[in-house]
């Protein structure tokens, strides 16, 4: 089965449609699938729902799709650092389903494991739990959260072999593995594709069985908020 494609557009060919649900890895600007997001923008696919911890910044990450009004709804835990996100939400133009960070990660992981829902104490007694099923276990109240099952997952890794085994670099591991798991099809972009058999099996963070399509590309190393020491 061919997994390696030449460009992001090639890797997404036949997968995109208006109104689809996409799970995206990354945290802030760390480990975001920037090449695939640019290809989605260029394809003009609209009315998108994204499950992602946040939406990057105004001109990078999912922020570029907010600028072009291609996103209808976000499932996120953090809105900060993106004025477009904030403005579209406050104006009612963008739907937003807030999720605690751990709950969002577990919803993705659960979807990847075929688990339709789970109970958690996180959010009980807050707006997060409104309208959701509650149940008591051992005298404690829990709220039901649904697993995430996306049409497509897009993720960013450091290295891969041609079978799709992925290695993430340090904190770029963040939401990428659970996001990759929960899509019907997973497309990954990496900095380097290495020969099959050259990756230490103990260093592989996500097995290639979860990855259906793969590209290698050049990536921009952005810093979300630069802090420098005074001279």
mmCIF file of C-alpha atoms in Angstrom:
data_model
loop_
_atom_site.group_PDB
_atom_site.id
_atom_site.type_symbol
_atom_site.label_atom_id
_atom_site.label_comp_id
_atom_site.label_asym_id
_atom_site.label_seq_id
_atom_site.Cartn_x
_atom_site.Cartn_y
_atom_site.Cartn_z
ATOM 1 C CA UNK A 1 0.000 0.000 0.000
ATOM 2 C CA UNK A 2 1.447 3.351 -1.063
ATOM 3 C CA UNK A 3 1.693 5.800 1.814
ATOM 4 C CA UNK A 4 4.271 8.374 0.670
ATOM 5 C CA UNK A 5 2.982 11.259 -1.467
ATOM 6 C CA UNK A 6 4.842 14.093 -3.138
ATOM 7 C CA UNK A 7 2.901 17.089 -1.815
ATOM 8 C CA UNK A 8 0.314 17.976 0.802
ATOM 9 C CA UNK A 9 -2.267 18.528 -1.930
ATOM 10 C CA UNK A 10 -1.576 15.065 -3.352
ATOM 11 C CA UNK A 11 -1.887 13.472 0.099
ATOM 12 C CA UNK A 12 -5.281 15.116 0.665
ATOM 13 C CA UNK A 13 -6.612 14.343 -2.813
ATOM 14 C CA UNK A 14 -10.026 12.683 -2.622
ATOM 15 C CA UNK A 15 -10.350 13.187 1.138
ATOM 16 C CA UNK A 16 -11.691 16.740 1.419
ATOM 17 C CA UNK A 17 -15.353 17.739 1.256
ATOM 18 C CA UNK A 18 -17.427 20.652 2.522
ATOM 19 C CA UNK A 19 -18.792 20.170 6.029
ATOM 20 C CA UNK A 20 -16.214 17.578 7.044
ATOM 21 C CA UNK A 21 -14.797 16.976 10.540
ATOM 22 C CA UNK A 22 -11.002 17.206 10.919
ATOM 23 C CA UNK A 23 -8.867 16.355 13.966
ATOM 24 C CA UNK A 24 -5.579 18.279 14.020
ATOM 25 C CA UNK A 25 -2.524 17.720 16.182
ATOM 26 C CA UNK A 26 -0.364 20.399 17.733
ATOM 27 C CA UNK A 27 -0.276 22.702 20.735
ATOM 28 C CA UNK A 28 0.116 26.414 20.139
ATOM 29 C CA UNK A 29 2.551 26.513 17.218
ATOM 30 C CA UNK A 30 4.361 23.346 18.314
ATOM 31 C CA UNK A 31 3.841 20.256 16.190
ATOM 32 C CA UNK A 32 1.119 21.685 13.961
ATOM 33 C CA UNK A 33 0.536 20.203 10.475
ATOM 34 C CA UNK A 34 1.219 23.512 8.726
ATOM 35 C CA UNK A 35 1.679 22.133 5.198
ATOM 36 C CA UNK A 36 -1.578 20.197 5.285
ATOM 37 C CA UNK A 37 -3.454 23.190 6.698
ATOM 38 C CA UNK A 38 -2.144 25.356 3.863
ATOM 39 C CA UNK A 39 -3.280 22.731 1.346
ATOM 40 C CA UNK A 40 -6.775 22.712 2.878
ATOM 41 C CA UNK A 41 -6.888 26.496 2.570
ATOM 42 C CA UNK A 42 -5.804 26.326 -1.055
ATOM 43 C CA UNK A 43 -8.419 23.639 -1.787
ATOM 44 C CA UNK A 44 -11.159 26.017 -0.594
ATOM 45 C CA UNK A 45 -12.938 23.350 1.452
ATOM 46 C CA UNK A 46 -15.503 25.099 3.671
ATOM 47 C CA UNK A 47 -17.907 24.658 6.602
ATOM 48 C CA UNK A 48 -15.203 22.710 8.414
ATOM 49 C CA UNK A 49 -15.351 21.459 11.991
ATOM 50 C CA UNK A 50 -11.954 21.145 13.678
ATOM 51 C CA UNK A 51 -11.016 19.315 16.863
ATOM 52 C CA UNK A 52 -7.754 20.906 17.969
ATOM 53 C CA UNK A 53 -6.374 22.198 21.253
ATOM 54 C CA UNK A 54 -6.252 25.707 19.790
ATOM 55 C CA UNK A 55 -6.175 27.465 16.416
ATOM 56 C CA UNK A 56 -2.607 28.710 16.285
ATOM 57 C CA UNK A 57 -2.256 32.440 15.645
ATOM 58 C CA UNK A 58 -3.959 34.706 13.132
ATOM 59 C CA UNK A 59 -1.621 33.958 10.227
ATOM 60 C CA UNK A 60 -0.360 30.468 11.098
ATOM 61 C CA UNK A 61 -1.925 27.121 11.902
ATOM 62 C CA UNK A 62 -5.718 26.818 11.753
ATOM 63 C CA UNK A 63 -5.728 30.617 11.989
ATOM 64 C CA UNK A 64 -5.208 30.813 8.218
ATOM 65 C CA UNK A 65 -8.478 28.921 7.707
ATOM 66 C CA UNK A 66 -10.300 31.238 10.091
ATOM 67 C CA UNK A 67 -9.065 34.189 8.051
ATOM 68 C CA UNK A 68 -10.612 32.695 4.901
ATOM 69 C CA UNK A 69 -13.861 31.833 6.730
ATOM 70 C CA UNK A 70 -13.501 28.111 5.955
ATOM 71 C CA UNK A 71 -14.106 26.955 9.559
ATOM 72 C CA UNK A 72 -17.643 26.648 10.923
ATOM 73 C CA UNK A 73 -16.949 25.118 14.351
ATOM 74 C CA UNK A 74 -14.022 24.513 16.712
ATOM 75 C CA UNK A 75 -13.716 21.917 19.480
ATOM 76 C CA UNK A 76 -10.896 23.440 21.528
ATOM 77 C CA UNK A 77 -9.579 24.099 24.996
ATOM 78 C CA UNK A 78 -7.829 27.416 24.364
ATOM 79 C CA UNK A 79 -8.770 30.505 22.348
ATOM 80 C CA UNK A 80 -5.912 32.831 23.339
ATOM 81 C CA UNK A 81 -3.241 34.206 20.982
ATOM 82 C CA UNK A 82 -5.677 34.304 18.044
ATOM 83 C CA UNK A 83 -7.673 37.526 17.638
ATOM 84 C CA UNK A 84 -9.553 36.220 14.606
ATOM 85 C CA UNK A 85 -10.742 33.206 16.605
ATOM 86 C CA UNK A 86 -11.909 35.432 19.452
ATOM 87 C CA UNK A 87 -13.664 37.954 17.211
ATOM 88 C CA UNK A 88 -15.500 35.356 15.134
ATOM 89 C CA UNK A 89 -16.649 33.537 18.277
ATOM 90 C CA UNK A 90 -17.871 36.693 20.032
ATOM 91 C CA UNK A 91 -19.723 37.832 16.902
ATOM 92 C CA UNK A 92 -21.502 34.477 16.606
ATOM 93 C CA UNK A 93 -19.834 33.688 13.290
ATOM 94 C CA UNK A 94 -17.876 30.732 14.674
ATOM 95 C CA UNK A 95 -19.327 27.925 16.795
ATOM 96 C CA UNK A 96 -17.161 26.855 19.727
ATOM 97 C CA UNK A 97 -17.348 23.794 21.927
ATOM 98 C CA UNK A 98 -15.006 24.307 24.855
ATOM 99 C CA UNK A 99 -13.224 21.199 26.197
ATOM 100 C CA UNK A 100 -10.843 20.871 29.113
ATOM 101 C CA UNK A 101 -7.443 19.927 27.681
ATOM 102 C CA UNK A 102 -7.293 16.465 29.185
ATOM 103 C CA UNK A 103 -10.886 15.752 28.187
ATOM 104 C CA UNK A 104 -10.184 16.754 24.587
ATOM 105 C CA UNK A 105 -7.117 14.511 24.412
ATOM 106 C CA UNK A 106 -9.053 11.611 25.922
ATOM 107 C CA UNK A 107 -11.988 12.148 23.553
ATOM 108 C CA UNK A 108 -9.564 11.771 20.645
ATOM 109 C CA UNK A 109 -7.856 8.733 22.174
ATOM 110 C CA UNK A 110 -11.211 7.138 22.948
ATOM 111 C CA UNK A 111 -12.351 7.590 19.368
ATOM 112 C CA UNK A 112 -9.162 5.956 18.142
ATOM 113 C CA UNK A 113 -9.765 3.022 20.459
ATOM 114 C CA UNK A 114 -13.366 2.643 19.286
ATOM 115 C CA UNK A 115 -14.809 3.857 22.596
ATOM 116 C CA UNK A 116 -17.992 5.906 22.005
ATOM 117 C CA UNK A 117 -17.984 7.637 25.388
ATOM 118 C CA UNK A 118 -16.513 7.786 28.888
ATOM 119 C CA UNK A 119 -17.275 9.372 32.262
ATOM 120 C CA UNK A 120 -15.041 11.986 33.886
ATOM 121 C CA UNK A 121 -15.237 14.271 36.926
ATOM 122 C CA UNK A 122 -13.655 17.119 34.980
ATOM 123 C CA UNK A 123 -16.184 19.871 34.326
ATOM 124 C CA UNK A 124 -18.872 18.639 36.717
ATOM 125 C CA UNK A 125 -20.747 21.632 38.120
ATOM 126 C CA UNK A 126 -19.577 23.982 35.358
ATOM 127 C CA UNK A 127 -20.904 25.104 31.974
ATOM 128 C CA UNK A 128 -18.845 22.320 30.403
ATOM 129 C CA UNK A 129 -21.256 19.753 31.843
ATOM 130 C CA UNK A 130 -24.511 21.487 30.918
ATOM 131 C CA UNK A 131 -26.819 19.288 28.851
ATOM 132 C CA UNK A 132 -24.636 16.200 29.295
ATOM 133 C CA UNK A 133 -25.550 12.975 31.038
ATOM 134 C CA UNK A 134 -24.444 12.701 34.671
ATOM 135 C CA UNK A 135 -23.928 9.516 36.638
ATOM 136 C CA UNK A 136 -22.775 8.704 40.161
ATOM 137 C CA UNK A 137 -20.009 6.176 40.858
ATOM 138 C CA UNK A 138 -19.038 5.392 44.445
ATOM 139 C CA UNK A 139 -20.708 8.556 45.679
ATOM 140 C CA UNK A 140 -19.008 10.864 43.141
ATOM 141 C CA UNK A 141 -20.703 12.527 40.168
ATOM 142 C CA UNK A 142 -19.255 12.148 36.693
ATOM 143 C CA UNK A 143 -20.229 13.570 33.301
ATOM 144 C CA UNK A 144 -20.422 11.634 30.040
ATOM 145 C CA UNK A 145 -18.078 12.773 27.262
ATOM 146 C CA UNK A 146 -18.266 11.362 23.739
ATOM 147 C CA UNK A 147 -15.328 9.961 21.818
ATOM 148 C CA UNK A 148 -14.221 11.926 18.755
ATOM 149 C CA UNK A 149 -14.502 10.198 15.392
ATOM 150 C CA UNK A 150 -13.135 12.497 12.668
ATOM 151 C CA UNK A 151 -13.359 12.144 8.897
ATOM 152 C CA UNK A 152 -9.662 12.943 8.555
ATOM 153 C CA UNK A 153 -6.776 13.434 10.997
ATOM 154 C CA UNK A 154 -3.831 15.672 10.137
ATOM 155 C CA UNK A 155 -0.658 15.528 12.237
ATOM 156 C CA UNK A 156 2.983 16.616 12.235
ATOM 157 C CA UNK A 157 5.890 14.365 13.239
ATOM 158 C CA UNK A 158 9.674 14.568 13.193
ATOM 159 C CA UNK A 159 10.606 11.313 11.476
ATOM 160 C CA UNK A 160 8.832 8.463 9.740
ATOM 161 C CA UNK A 161 9.635 5.419 7.661
ATOM 162 C CA UNK A 162 7.722 4.632 4.500
ATOM 163 C CA UNK A 163 5.260 2.428 6.397
ATOM 164 C CA UNK A 164 4.112 5.429 8.464
ATOM 165 C CA UNK A 165 5.742 4.651 11.799
ATOM 166 C CA UNK A 166 6.094 8.068 13.449
ATOM 167 C CA UNK A 167 8.559 9.625 15.875
ATOM 168 C CA UNK A 168 7.688 12.981 17.460
ATOM 169 C CA UNK A 169 10.335 15.346 18.779
ATOM 170 C CA UNK A 170 10.003 16.315 22.443
ATOM 171 C CA UNK A 171 6.889 18.403 23.221
ATOM 172 C CA UNK A 172 5.669 18.204 19.602
ATOM 173 C CA UNK A 173 4.298 14.845 20.676
ATOM 174 C CA UNK A 174 1.476 16.746 22.503
ATOM 175 C CA UNK A 175 -1.932 16.142 20.835
ATOM 176 C CA UNK A 176 -0.557 14.467 17.728
ATOM 177 C CA UNK A 177 -0.830 10.768 18.688
ATOM 178 C CA UNK A 178 -4.456 10.891 19.906
ATOM 179 C CA UNK A 179 -5.449 13.133 16.990
ATOM 180 C CA UNK A 180 -3.889 10.687 14.549
ATOM 181 C CA UNK A 181 -5.789 7.781 16.064
ATOM 182 C CA UNK A 182 -9.296 9.210 15.831
ATOM 183 C CA UNK A 183 -9.583 9.877 12.097
ATOM 184 C CA UNK A 184 -10.998 7.483 9.523
ATOM 185 C CA UNK A 185 -7.946 8.465 7.472
ATOM 186 C CA UNK A 186 -4.749 9.915 8.968
ATOM 187 C CA UNK A 187 -2.431 12.108 6.911
ATOM 188 C CA UNK A 188 0.947 12.941 8.460
ATOM 189 C CA UNK A 189 3.635 15.418 7.474
ATOM 190 C CA UNK A 190 7.202 14.879 8.656
ATOM 191 C CA UNK A 191 10.582 16.545 8.456
ATOM 192 C CA UNK A 192 12.355 13.377 7.348
ATOM 193 C CA UNK A 193 11.432 9.988 5.913
ATOM 194 C CA UNK A 194 14.076 7.400 6.769
ATOM 195 C CA UNK A 195 14.664 3.908 5.327
ATOM 196 C CA UNK A 196 12.422 1.125 6.540
ATOM 197 C CA UNK A 197 13.980 -0.703 9.489
ATOM 198 C CA UNK A 198 16.190 2.214 10.552
ATOM 199 C CA UNK A 199 13.910 3.374 13.380
ATOM 200 C CA UNK A 200 14.459 1.816 16.789
ATOM 201 C CA UNK A 201 11.150 0.046 17.547
ATOM 202 C CA UNK A 202 11.314 1.303 21.139
ATOM 203 C CA UNK A 203 11.483 4.907 19.867
ATOM 204 C CA UNK A 204 8.367 4.756 17.695
ATOM 205 C CA UNK A 205 5.584 6.844 19.264
ATOM 206 C CA UNK A 206 2.789 5.972 16.817
ATOM 207 C CA UNK A 207 2.650 2.735 14.818
ATOM 208 C CA UNK A 208 2.210 3.016 11.081
ATOM 209 C CA UNK A 209 -1.096 1.144 11.209
ATOM 210 C CA UNK A 210 -2.710 4.458 12.179
ATOM 211 C CA UNK A 211 -1.123 6.428 9.309
ATOM 212 C CA UNK A 212 -2.579 6.144 5.807
ATOM 213 C CA UNK A 213 -0.783 8.915 3.900
ATOM 214 C CA UNK A 214 2.545 10.632 4.444
ATOM 215 C CA UNK A 215 4.545 13.580 3.095
ATOM 216 C CA UNK A 216 7.962 15.043 3.779
ATOM 217 C CA UNK A 217 8.450 18.800 3.663
ATOM 218 C CA UNK A 218 10.194 21.920 4.858
ATOM 219 C CA UNK A 219 8.709 23.463 7.991
ATOM 220 C CA UNK A 220 8.836 26.925 9.499
ATOM 221 C CA UNK A 221 10.147 27.077 13.064
ATOM 222 C CA UNK A 222 7.936 29.794 14.534
ATOM 223 C CA UNK A 223 8.056 31.022 18.122
ATOM 224 C CA UNK A 224 4.614 31.813 19.463
ATOM 225 C CA UNK A 225 5.708 34.391 21.992
ATOM 226 C CA UNK A 226 9.349 35.421 21.961
ATOM 227 C CA UNK A 227 10.865 36.298 25.329
ATOM 228 C CA UNK A 228 14.336 37.815 25.521
ATOM 229 C CA UNK A 229 16.480 38.726 28.457
ATOM 230 C CA UNK A 230 17.229 42.381 28.976
ATOM 231 C CA UNK A 231 20.874 43.291 28.282
#
